[in-house]
Short mmCIF file of C-alpha atoms in Angstrom, two decimals:
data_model
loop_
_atom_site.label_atom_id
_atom_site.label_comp_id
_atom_site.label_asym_id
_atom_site.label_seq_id
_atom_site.Cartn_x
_atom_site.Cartn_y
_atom_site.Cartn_z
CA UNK F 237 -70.41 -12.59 17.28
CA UNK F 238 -67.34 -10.12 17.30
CA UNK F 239 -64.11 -11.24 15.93
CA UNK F 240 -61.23 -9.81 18.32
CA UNK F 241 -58.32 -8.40 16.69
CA UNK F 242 -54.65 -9.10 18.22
CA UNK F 243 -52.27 -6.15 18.83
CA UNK F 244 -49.94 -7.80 15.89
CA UNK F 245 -52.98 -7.86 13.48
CA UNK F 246 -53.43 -3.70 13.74
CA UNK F 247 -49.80 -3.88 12.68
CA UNK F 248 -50.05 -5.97 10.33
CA UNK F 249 -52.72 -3.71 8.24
CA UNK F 250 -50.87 -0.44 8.72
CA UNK F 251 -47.95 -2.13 6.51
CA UNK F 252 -51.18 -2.85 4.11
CA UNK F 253 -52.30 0.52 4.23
CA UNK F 254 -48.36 2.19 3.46
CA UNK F 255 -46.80 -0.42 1.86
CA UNK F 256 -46.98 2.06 -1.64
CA UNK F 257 -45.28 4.98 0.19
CA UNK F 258 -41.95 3.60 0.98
CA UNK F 259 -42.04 1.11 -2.12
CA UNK F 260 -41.76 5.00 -3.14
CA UNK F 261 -38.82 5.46 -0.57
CA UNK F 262 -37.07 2.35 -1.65
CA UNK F 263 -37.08 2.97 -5.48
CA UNK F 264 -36.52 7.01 -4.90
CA UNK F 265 -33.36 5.67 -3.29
CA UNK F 266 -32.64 3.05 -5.61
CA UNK F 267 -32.80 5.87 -8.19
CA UNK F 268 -30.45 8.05 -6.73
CA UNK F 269 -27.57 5.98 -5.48
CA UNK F 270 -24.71 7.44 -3.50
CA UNK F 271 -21.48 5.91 -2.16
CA UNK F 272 -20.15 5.54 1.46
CA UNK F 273 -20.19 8.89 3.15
CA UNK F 274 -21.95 10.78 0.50
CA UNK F 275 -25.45 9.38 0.44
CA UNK F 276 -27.22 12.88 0.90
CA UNK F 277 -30.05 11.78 -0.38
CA UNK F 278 -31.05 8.81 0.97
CA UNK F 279 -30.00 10.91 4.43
CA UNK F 280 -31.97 13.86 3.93
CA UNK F 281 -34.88 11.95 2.86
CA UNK F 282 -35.22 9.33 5.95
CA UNK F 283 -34.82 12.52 7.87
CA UNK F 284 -37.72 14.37 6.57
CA UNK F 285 -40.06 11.13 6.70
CA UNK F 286 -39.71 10.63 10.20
CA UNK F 287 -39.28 14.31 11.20
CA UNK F 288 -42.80 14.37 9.93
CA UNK F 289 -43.68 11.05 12.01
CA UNK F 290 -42.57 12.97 15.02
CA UNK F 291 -39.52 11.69 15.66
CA UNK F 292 -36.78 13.96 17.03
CA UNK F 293 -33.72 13.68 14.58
CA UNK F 294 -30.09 14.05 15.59
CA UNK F 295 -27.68 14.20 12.48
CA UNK F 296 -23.59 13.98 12.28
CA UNK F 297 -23.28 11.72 14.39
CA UNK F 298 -20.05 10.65 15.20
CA UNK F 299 -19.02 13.35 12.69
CA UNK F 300 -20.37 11.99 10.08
CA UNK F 301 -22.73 14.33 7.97
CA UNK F 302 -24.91 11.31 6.63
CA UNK F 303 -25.54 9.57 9.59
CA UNK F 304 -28.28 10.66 12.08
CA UNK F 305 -30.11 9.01 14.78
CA UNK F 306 -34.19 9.77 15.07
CA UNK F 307 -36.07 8.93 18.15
CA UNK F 308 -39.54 8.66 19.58
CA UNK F 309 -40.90 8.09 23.09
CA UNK F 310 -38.82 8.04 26.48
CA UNK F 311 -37.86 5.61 29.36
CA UNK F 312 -36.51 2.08 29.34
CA UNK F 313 -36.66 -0.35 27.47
CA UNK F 314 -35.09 1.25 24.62
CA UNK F 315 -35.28 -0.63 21.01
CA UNK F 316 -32.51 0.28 18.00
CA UNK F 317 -33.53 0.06 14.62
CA UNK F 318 -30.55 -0.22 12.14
CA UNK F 319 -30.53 1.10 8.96
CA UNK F 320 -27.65 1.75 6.01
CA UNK F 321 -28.07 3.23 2.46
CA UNK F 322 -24.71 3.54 0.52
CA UNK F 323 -24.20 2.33 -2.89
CA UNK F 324 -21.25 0.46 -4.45
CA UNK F 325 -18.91 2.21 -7.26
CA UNK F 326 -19.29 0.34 -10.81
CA UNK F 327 -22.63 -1.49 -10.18
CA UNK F 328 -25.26 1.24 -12.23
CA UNK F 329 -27.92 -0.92 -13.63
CA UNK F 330 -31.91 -0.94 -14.97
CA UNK F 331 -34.02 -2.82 -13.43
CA UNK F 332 -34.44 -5.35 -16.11
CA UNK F 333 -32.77 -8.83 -16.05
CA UNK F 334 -30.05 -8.09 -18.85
CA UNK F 335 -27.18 -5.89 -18.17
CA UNK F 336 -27.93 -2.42 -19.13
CA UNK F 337 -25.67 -0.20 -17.12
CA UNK F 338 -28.18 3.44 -16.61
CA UNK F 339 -24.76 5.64 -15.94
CA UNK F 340 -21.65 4.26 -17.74
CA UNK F 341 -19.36 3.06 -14.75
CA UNK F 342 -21.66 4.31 -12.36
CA UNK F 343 -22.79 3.83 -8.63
CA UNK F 344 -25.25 1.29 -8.14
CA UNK F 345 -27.47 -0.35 -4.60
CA UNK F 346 -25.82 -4.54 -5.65
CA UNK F 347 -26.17 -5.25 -1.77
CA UNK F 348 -29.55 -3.31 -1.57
CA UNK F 349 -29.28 -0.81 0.67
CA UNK F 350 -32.29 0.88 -0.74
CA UNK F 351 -34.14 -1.67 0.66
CA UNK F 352 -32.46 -2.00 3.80
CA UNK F 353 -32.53 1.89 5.60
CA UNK F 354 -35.98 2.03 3.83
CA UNK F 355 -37.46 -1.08 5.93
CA UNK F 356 -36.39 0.07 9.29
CA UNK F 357 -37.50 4.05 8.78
CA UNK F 358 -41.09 1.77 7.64
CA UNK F 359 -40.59 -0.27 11.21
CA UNK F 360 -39.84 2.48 13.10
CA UNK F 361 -42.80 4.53 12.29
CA UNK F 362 -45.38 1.52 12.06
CA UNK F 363 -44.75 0.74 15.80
CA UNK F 364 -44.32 4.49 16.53
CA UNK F 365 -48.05 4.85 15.63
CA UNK F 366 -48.81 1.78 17.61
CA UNK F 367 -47.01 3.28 20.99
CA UNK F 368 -49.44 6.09 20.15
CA UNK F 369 -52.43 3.94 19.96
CA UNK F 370 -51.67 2.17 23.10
CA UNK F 371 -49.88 4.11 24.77
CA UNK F 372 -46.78 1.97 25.49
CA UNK F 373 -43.78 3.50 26.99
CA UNK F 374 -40.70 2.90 26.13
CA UNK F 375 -38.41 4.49 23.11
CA UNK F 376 -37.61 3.36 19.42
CA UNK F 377 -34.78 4.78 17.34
CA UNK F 378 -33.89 4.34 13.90
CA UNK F 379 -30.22 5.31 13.36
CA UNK F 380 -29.17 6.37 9.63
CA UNK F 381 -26.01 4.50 9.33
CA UNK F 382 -23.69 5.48 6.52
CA UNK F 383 -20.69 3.97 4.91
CA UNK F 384 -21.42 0.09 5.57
CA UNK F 385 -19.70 -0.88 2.25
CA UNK F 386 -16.51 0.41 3.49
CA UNK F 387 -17.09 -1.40 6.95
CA UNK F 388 -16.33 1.72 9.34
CA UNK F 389 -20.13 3.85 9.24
CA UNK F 390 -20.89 1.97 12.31
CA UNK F 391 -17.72 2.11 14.41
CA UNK F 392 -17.27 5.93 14.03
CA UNK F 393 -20.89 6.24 15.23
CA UNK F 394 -20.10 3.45 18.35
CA UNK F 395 -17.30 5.49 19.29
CA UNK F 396 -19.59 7.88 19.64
CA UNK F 397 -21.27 6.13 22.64
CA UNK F 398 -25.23 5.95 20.67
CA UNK F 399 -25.73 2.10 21.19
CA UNK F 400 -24.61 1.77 24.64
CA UNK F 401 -27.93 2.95 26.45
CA UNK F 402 -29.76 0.53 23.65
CA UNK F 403 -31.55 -2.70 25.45
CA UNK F 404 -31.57 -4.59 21.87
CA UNK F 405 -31.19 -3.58 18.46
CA UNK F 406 -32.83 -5.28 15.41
CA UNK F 407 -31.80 -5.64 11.79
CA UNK F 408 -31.76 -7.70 8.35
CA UNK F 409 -30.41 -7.71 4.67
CA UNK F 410 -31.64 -8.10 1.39
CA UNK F 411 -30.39 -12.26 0.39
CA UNK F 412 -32.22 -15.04 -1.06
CA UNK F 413 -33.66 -16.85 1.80
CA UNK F 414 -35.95 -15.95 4.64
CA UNK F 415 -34.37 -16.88 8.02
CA UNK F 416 -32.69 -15.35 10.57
CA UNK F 417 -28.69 -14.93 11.01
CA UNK F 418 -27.85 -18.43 12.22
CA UNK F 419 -23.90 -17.72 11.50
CA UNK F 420 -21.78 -14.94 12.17
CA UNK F 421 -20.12 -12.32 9.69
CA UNK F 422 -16.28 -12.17 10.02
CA UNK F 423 -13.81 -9.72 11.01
CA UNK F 424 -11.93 -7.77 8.75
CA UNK F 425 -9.17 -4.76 8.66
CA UNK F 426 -9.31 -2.13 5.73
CA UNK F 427 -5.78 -1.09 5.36
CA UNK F 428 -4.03 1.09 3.22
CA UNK F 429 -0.29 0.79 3.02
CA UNK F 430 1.61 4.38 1.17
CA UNK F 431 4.97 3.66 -0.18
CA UNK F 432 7.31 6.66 -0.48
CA UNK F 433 10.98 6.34 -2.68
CA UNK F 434 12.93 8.35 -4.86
CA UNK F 435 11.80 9.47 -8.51
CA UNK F 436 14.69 9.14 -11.23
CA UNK F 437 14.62 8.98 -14.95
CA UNK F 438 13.67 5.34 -15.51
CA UNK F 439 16.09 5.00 -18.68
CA UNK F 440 19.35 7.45 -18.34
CA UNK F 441 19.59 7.14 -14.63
CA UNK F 442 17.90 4.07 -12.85
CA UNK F 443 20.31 3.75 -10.22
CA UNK F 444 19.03 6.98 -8.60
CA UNK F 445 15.90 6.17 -8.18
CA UNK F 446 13.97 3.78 -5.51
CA UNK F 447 10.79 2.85 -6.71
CA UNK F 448 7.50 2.79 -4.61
CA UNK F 449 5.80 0.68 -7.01
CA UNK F 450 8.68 -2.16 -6.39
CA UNK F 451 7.74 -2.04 -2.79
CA UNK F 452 3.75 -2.79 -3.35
CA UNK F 453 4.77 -5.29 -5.39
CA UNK F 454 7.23 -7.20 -3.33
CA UNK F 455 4.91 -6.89 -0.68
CA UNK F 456 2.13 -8.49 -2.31
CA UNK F 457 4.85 -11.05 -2.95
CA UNK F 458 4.99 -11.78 0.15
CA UNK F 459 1.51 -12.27 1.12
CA UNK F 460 0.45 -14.22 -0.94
CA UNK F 461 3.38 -16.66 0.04
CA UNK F 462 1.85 -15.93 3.89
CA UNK F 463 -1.69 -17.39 2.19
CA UNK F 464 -0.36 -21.17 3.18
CA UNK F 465 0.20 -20.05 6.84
CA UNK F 466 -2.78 -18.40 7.81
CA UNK F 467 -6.13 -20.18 9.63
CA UNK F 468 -8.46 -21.81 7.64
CA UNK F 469 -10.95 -19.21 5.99
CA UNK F 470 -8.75 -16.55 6.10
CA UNK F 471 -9.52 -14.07 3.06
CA UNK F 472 -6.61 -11.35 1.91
CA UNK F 473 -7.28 -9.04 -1.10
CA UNK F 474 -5.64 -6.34 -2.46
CA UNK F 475 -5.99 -4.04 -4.90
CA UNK F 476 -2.92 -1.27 -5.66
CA UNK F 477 -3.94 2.17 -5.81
CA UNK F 478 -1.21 4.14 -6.63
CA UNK F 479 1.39 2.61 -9.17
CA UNK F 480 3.21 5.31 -10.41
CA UNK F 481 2.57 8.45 -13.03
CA UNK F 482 5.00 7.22 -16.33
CA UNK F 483 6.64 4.09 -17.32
CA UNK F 484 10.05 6.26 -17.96
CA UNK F 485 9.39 7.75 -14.00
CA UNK F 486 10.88 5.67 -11.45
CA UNK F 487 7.45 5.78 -8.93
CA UNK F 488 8.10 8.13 -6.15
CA UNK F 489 5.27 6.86 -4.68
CA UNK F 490 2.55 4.00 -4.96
CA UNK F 491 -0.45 2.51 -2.47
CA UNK F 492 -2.17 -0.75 -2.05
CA UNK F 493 -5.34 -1.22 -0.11
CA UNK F 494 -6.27 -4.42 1.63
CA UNK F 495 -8.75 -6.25 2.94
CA UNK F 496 -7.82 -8.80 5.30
CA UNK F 497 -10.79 -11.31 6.79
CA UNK F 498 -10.75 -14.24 9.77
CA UNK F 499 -13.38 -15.46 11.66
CA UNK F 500 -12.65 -13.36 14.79
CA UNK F 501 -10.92 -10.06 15.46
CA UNK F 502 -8.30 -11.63 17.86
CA UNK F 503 -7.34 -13.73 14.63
CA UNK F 504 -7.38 -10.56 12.28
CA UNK F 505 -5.03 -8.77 14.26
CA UNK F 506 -2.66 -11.31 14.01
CA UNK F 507 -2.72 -11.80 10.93
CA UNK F 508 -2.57 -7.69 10.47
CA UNK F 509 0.50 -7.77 12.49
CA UNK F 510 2.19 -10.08 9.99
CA UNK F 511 0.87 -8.49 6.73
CA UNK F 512 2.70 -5.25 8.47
CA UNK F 513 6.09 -6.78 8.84
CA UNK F 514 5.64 -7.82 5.14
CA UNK F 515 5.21 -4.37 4.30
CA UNK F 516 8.40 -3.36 6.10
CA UNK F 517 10.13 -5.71 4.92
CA UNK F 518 9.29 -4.71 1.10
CA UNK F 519 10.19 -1.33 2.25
CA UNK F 520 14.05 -2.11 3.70
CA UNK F 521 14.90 -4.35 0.91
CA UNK F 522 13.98 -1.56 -1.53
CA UNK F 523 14.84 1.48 0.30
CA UNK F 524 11.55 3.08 0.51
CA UNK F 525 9.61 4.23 3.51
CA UNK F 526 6.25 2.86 4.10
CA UNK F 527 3.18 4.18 6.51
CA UNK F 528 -0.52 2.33 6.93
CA UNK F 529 -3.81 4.08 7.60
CA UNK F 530 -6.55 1.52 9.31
CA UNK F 531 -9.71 2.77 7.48
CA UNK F 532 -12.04 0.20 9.16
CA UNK F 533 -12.13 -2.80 11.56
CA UNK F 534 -15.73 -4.46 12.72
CA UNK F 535 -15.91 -7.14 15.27
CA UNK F 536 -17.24 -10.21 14.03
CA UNK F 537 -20.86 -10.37 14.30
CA UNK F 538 -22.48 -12.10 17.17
CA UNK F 539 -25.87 -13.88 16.40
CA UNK F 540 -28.31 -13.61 19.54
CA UNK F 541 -30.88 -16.77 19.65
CA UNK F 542 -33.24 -15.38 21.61
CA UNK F 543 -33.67 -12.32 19.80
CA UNK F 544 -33.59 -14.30 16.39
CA UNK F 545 -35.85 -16.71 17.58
CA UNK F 546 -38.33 -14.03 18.13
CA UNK F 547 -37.95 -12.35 15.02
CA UNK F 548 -38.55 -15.66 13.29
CA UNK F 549 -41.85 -16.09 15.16
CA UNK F 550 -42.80 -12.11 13.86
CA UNK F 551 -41.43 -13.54 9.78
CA UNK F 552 -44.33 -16.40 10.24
CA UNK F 553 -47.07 -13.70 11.91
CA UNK F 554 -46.35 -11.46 8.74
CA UNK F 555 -48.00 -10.76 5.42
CA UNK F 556 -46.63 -14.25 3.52
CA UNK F 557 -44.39 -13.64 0.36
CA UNK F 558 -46.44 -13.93 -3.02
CA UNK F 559 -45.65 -13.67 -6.39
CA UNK F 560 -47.01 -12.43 -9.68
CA UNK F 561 -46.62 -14.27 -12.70
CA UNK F 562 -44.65 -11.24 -14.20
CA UNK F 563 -41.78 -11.48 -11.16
CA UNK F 564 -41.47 -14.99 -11.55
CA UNK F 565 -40.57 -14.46 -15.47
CA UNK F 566 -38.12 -11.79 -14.17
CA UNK F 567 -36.46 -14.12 -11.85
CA UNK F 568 -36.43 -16.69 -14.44
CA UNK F 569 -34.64 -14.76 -17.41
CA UNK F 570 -32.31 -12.82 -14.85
CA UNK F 571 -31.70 -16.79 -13.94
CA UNK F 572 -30.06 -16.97 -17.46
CA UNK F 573 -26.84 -15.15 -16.44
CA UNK F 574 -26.46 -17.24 -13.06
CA UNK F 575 -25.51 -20.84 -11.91
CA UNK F 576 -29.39 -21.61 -11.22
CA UNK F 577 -30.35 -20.96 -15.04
CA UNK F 578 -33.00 -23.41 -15.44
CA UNK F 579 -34.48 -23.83 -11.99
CA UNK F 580 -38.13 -23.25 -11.74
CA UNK F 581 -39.84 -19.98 -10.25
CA UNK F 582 -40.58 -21.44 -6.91
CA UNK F 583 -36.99 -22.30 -6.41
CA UNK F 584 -35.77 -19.59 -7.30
CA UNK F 585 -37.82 -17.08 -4.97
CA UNK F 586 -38.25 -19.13 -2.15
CA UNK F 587 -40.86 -17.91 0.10
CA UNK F 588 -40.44 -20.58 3.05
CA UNK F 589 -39.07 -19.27 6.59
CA UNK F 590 -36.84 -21.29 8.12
CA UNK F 591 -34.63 -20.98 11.94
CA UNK F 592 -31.60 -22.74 12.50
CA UNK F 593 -29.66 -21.89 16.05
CA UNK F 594 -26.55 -20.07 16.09
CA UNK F 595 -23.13 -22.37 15.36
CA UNK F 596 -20.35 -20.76 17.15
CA UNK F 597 -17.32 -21.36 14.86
CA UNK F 598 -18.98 -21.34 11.89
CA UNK F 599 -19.07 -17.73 9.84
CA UNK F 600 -20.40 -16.21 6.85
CA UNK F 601 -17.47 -15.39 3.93
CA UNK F 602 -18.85 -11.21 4.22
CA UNK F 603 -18.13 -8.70 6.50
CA UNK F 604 -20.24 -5.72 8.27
CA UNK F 605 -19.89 -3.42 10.94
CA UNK F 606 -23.31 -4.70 12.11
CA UNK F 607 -20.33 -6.47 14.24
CA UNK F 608 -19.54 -3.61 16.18
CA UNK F 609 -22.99 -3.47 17.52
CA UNK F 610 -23.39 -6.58 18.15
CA UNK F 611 -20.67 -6.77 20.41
CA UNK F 612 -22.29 -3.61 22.25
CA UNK F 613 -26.26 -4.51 22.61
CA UNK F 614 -28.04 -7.84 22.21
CA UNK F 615 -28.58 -7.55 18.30
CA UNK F 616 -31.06 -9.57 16.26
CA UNK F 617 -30.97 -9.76 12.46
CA UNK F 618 -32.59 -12.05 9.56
CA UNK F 619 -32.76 -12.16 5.78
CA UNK F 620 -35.73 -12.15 3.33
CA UNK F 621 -35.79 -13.09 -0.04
CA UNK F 622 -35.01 -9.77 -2.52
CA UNK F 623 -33.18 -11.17 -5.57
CA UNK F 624 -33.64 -14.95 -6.84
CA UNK F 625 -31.48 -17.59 -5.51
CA UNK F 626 -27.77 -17.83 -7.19
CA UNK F 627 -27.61 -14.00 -7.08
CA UNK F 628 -23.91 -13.18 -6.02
CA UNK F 629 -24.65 -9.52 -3.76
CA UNK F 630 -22.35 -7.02 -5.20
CA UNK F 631 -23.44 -8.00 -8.75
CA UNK F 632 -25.18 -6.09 -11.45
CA UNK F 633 -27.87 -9.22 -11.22
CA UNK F 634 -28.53 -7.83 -7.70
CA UNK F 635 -28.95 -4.21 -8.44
CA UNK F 636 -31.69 -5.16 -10.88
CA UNK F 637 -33.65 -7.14 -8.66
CA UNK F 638 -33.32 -4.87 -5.31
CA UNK F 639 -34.78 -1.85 -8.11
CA UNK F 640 -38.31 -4.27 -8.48
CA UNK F 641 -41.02 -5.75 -6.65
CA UNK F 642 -39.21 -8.57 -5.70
CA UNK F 643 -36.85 -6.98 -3.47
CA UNK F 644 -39.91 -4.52 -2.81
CA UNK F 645 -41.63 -7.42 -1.02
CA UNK F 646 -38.55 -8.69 0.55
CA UNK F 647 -38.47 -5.55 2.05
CA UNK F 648 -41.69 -4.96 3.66
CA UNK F 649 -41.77 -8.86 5.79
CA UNK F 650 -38.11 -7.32 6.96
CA UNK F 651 -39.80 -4.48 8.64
CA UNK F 652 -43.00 -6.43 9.23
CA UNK F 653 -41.26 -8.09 11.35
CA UNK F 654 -38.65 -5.91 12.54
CA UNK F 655 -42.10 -3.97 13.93
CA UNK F 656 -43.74 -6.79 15.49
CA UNK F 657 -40.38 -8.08 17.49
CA UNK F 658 -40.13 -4.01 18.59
CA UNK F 659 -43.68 -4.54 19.96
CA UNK F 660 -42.85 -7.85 21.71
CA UNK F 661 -39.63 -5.92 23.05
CA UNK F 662 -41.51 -2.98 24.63
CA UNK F 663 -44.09 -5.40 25.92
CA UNK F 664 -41.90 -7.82 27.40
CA UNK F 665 -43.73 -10.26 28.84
CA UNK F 666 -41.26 -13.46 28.68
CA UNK F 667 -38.33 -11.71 30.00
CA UNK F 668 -37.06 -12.16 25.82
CA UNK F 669 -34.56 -8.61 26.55
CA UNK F 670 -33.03 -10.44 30.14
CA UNK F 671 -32.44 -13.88 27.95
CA UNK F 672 -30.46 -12.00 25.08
CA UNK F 673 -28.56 -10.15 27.71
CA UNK F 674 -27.48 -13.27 29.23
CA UNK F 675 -26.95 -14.75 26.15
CA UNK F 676 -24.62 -11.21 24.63
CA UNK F 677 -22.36 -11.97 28.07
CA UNK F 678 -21.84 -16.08 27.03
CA UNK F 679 -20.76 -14.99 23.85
CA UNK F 680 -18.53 -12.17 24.69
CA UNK F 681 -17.17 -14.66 27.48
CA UNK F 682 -15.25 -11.60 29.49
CA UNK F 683 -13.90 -9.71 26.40
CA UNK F 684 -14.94 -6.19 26.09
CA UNK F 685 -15.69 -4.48 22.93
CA UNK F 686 -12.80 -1.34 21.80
CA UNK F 687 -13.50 0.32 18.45
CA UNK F 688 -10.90 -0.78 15.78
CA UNK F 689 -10.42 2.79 14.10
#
């Protein structure tokens, strides 16, 4: 009696039969980390694996060196892969659950980015081999997407115009839970507000001078007094740049960045217009001039059920999270430093799959330009478990775990499944591309997508 094999299960064993090779990829990546709009290496080296897959590669996109777009097949439908690989500034660590920075102050991958470009190059040429087998039609990008953690990679590259021939477009990110994106991200400005005055000896002649640094800080005065006024959820933060050169120099000039977050971009870009009053205001009342420079501004993100829902079918199909005995002490001690210390193994790297439909209304505290696409082409996403649960992203707890098996494993049921929802996609046979459609045009209800930069 012959035992017939699905589609899926060939899949299934070519993620067996590579899994070791872009582990490789991930930690090479991991290894080498580089921050938004420099990450050459991670670039160079997606590039050259699926170059040698066969897939045609088109780099600076958008002009942007990093980012590149690689493609195999031709025709309709036509399935985006998203990928991202910048580091964060400060977050150098070993992969061991203590802190142990490996470059003092260095860059380091806290929201695992390794993991992330590295599981859709891994889904992009797993079902590239299977269109070969089968010979499906269709076409299946990956697109290198720089600059996430500075929210604009994405929008430079959608001003571009290379999602808006996409039928759907897939994704996920390294969390703590396996499930797809059942809330959306929010919408957020990066702003940087330059403050020019008049430089004067701070001691023998005061009166001469207008000081820069007075205006940043007056205006940050001033929002913060705006924090009681603003919609619920609403997150402002600040940092100040430029402060001055001496205590005895009356600051010519001085900068603060912000950040400024709401649950929709209508509601950021009020709030934007009021933070900029603020800023004039802290200009006229010290005499100082004051410009702003938008440096990014994604949509809110814009979960699609029917996509997710299939995705979370292709989580179940996959290879099942399992743990070693040695992982499970790792999550344990790196436990130790976070507000789980003392929950057991299993809780702690849950390997459960769970779907929950979208809540309109109800958003994630993070931001991503992920947004911008998803305003542009049906767009599903999900998370897998790649750091034990209590893990704050951005943290050196994080950049330990994405650096070991455990975000290693994470990362191979992402593209498992990103794979196996690409093959449903090209396939097609429950009309699953015409339902997200439908359901992209109830969400967008009439409002059209404009890049914010």
């Amino acid at each position: 009696m012959s035992i017939q094999i699905s589609s899926k299960d060939t899949i299934i064993e070519w993620f067996e039969r590579n899994r070791e090779k872009y582990t490789q990829m991930a930690r090479d990546i991991w290894k080498n980390p580089q921050t938004a709009y420099e990450e050459t290496y991670a670039s160079e080296l997606q590039q050259k694996e699926l170059e040698s897959q066969g897939f045609t590669i088109k780099n600076d996109i958008g002009g942007l060196d990093t980012a590149f777009m690689a493609e195999y097949g031709q025709g309709k439908p036509i399935i985006g892969i998203l990928g991202e690989f910048d580091a964060l500034p400060g977050l150098s660590q070993t992969a061991t659950p203590r802190k142990e920075e490996v470059t003092p102050n260095g860059p380091g991958h806290g929201c695992g980015h390794n993991l992330l470009g590295t599981a859709g190059v891994e889904a992009a040429a797993a079902l590239k081999e299977k269109m070969e087998e089968d010979g499906l039609s269709g076409t299946i990008r990956y697109y290198g997407c720089p600059a996430e953690e500075v929210l604009s990679g994405k929008t430079h590259m959608a001003k571009a115009g290379v999602f808006d021939d996409l039928d759907s477009a897939l994704t996920w990110h390294p969390m703590m839970n396996n499930a797809p994106m059942h809330a959306s991200t929010q919408s957020m400005v990066s702003i940087k507000f330059h403050f020019k005055g008049k430089p004067a000896h701070a001691a023998a002649s005061p009166e001469a001078g207008r000081s820069a640094l007075d205006s940043v800080e007056m205006m940050n005065i001033g929002v913060n007094y705006l924090r009681e006024h603003v919609p619920d959820g609403t997150r402002m933060h600040y940092t100040i740049t430029d402060g001055g050169l001496a205590p005895n120099i009356v600051p010519e000039t001085a900068s603060v960045w912000y950040f400024l977050r709401a649950g929709s971009k209508e509601e950021v870009e009020g709030i934007l217009e009021r933070v900029q009053n603020i800023a004039k205001g802290a200009a006229l009342m010290n005499e100082t001039d004051v410009e702003s420079e938008i440096i990014g501004f994604p949509y809110e993100s814009l979960p699609n059920d029917p996509l997710n829902e299939v995705m979370y079918k292709n989580m179940l199909e996959s290879a099942p999270l399992e743990y070693t005995k040695e992982e499970q002490a790792f999550a344990e001690e790196l436990a130790q430093s976070l507000p789980t210390s003392g929950k057991s193994a299993d809780e702690l790297l849950p390997a459960s799959i769970s779907f929950h439909p979208y809540q309109p209304g109800v958003s994630l505290p993070g931001s991503t330009d992920v947004g911008d696409v998803s305003w542009i082409v049906p767009t599903g996403s999900i998370t897998t478990t790649c750091t034990p649960v209590g893990t704050a992203l951005h943290s050196w707890q994080a950049t330990a775990a994405f650096g070991t098996q455990i975000g290693y494993k994470g990362m191979h049921l992402a593209a498992s499944s990103m794979a196996l929802t690409a093959y449903d996609l090209l396939t097609d046979k429950d009309d699953i591309l015409e339902k997200a459609k439908e359901t992209l045009d109830i969400l967008r209800d009439g409002r059209e997508y404009h890049p914010g930069i």
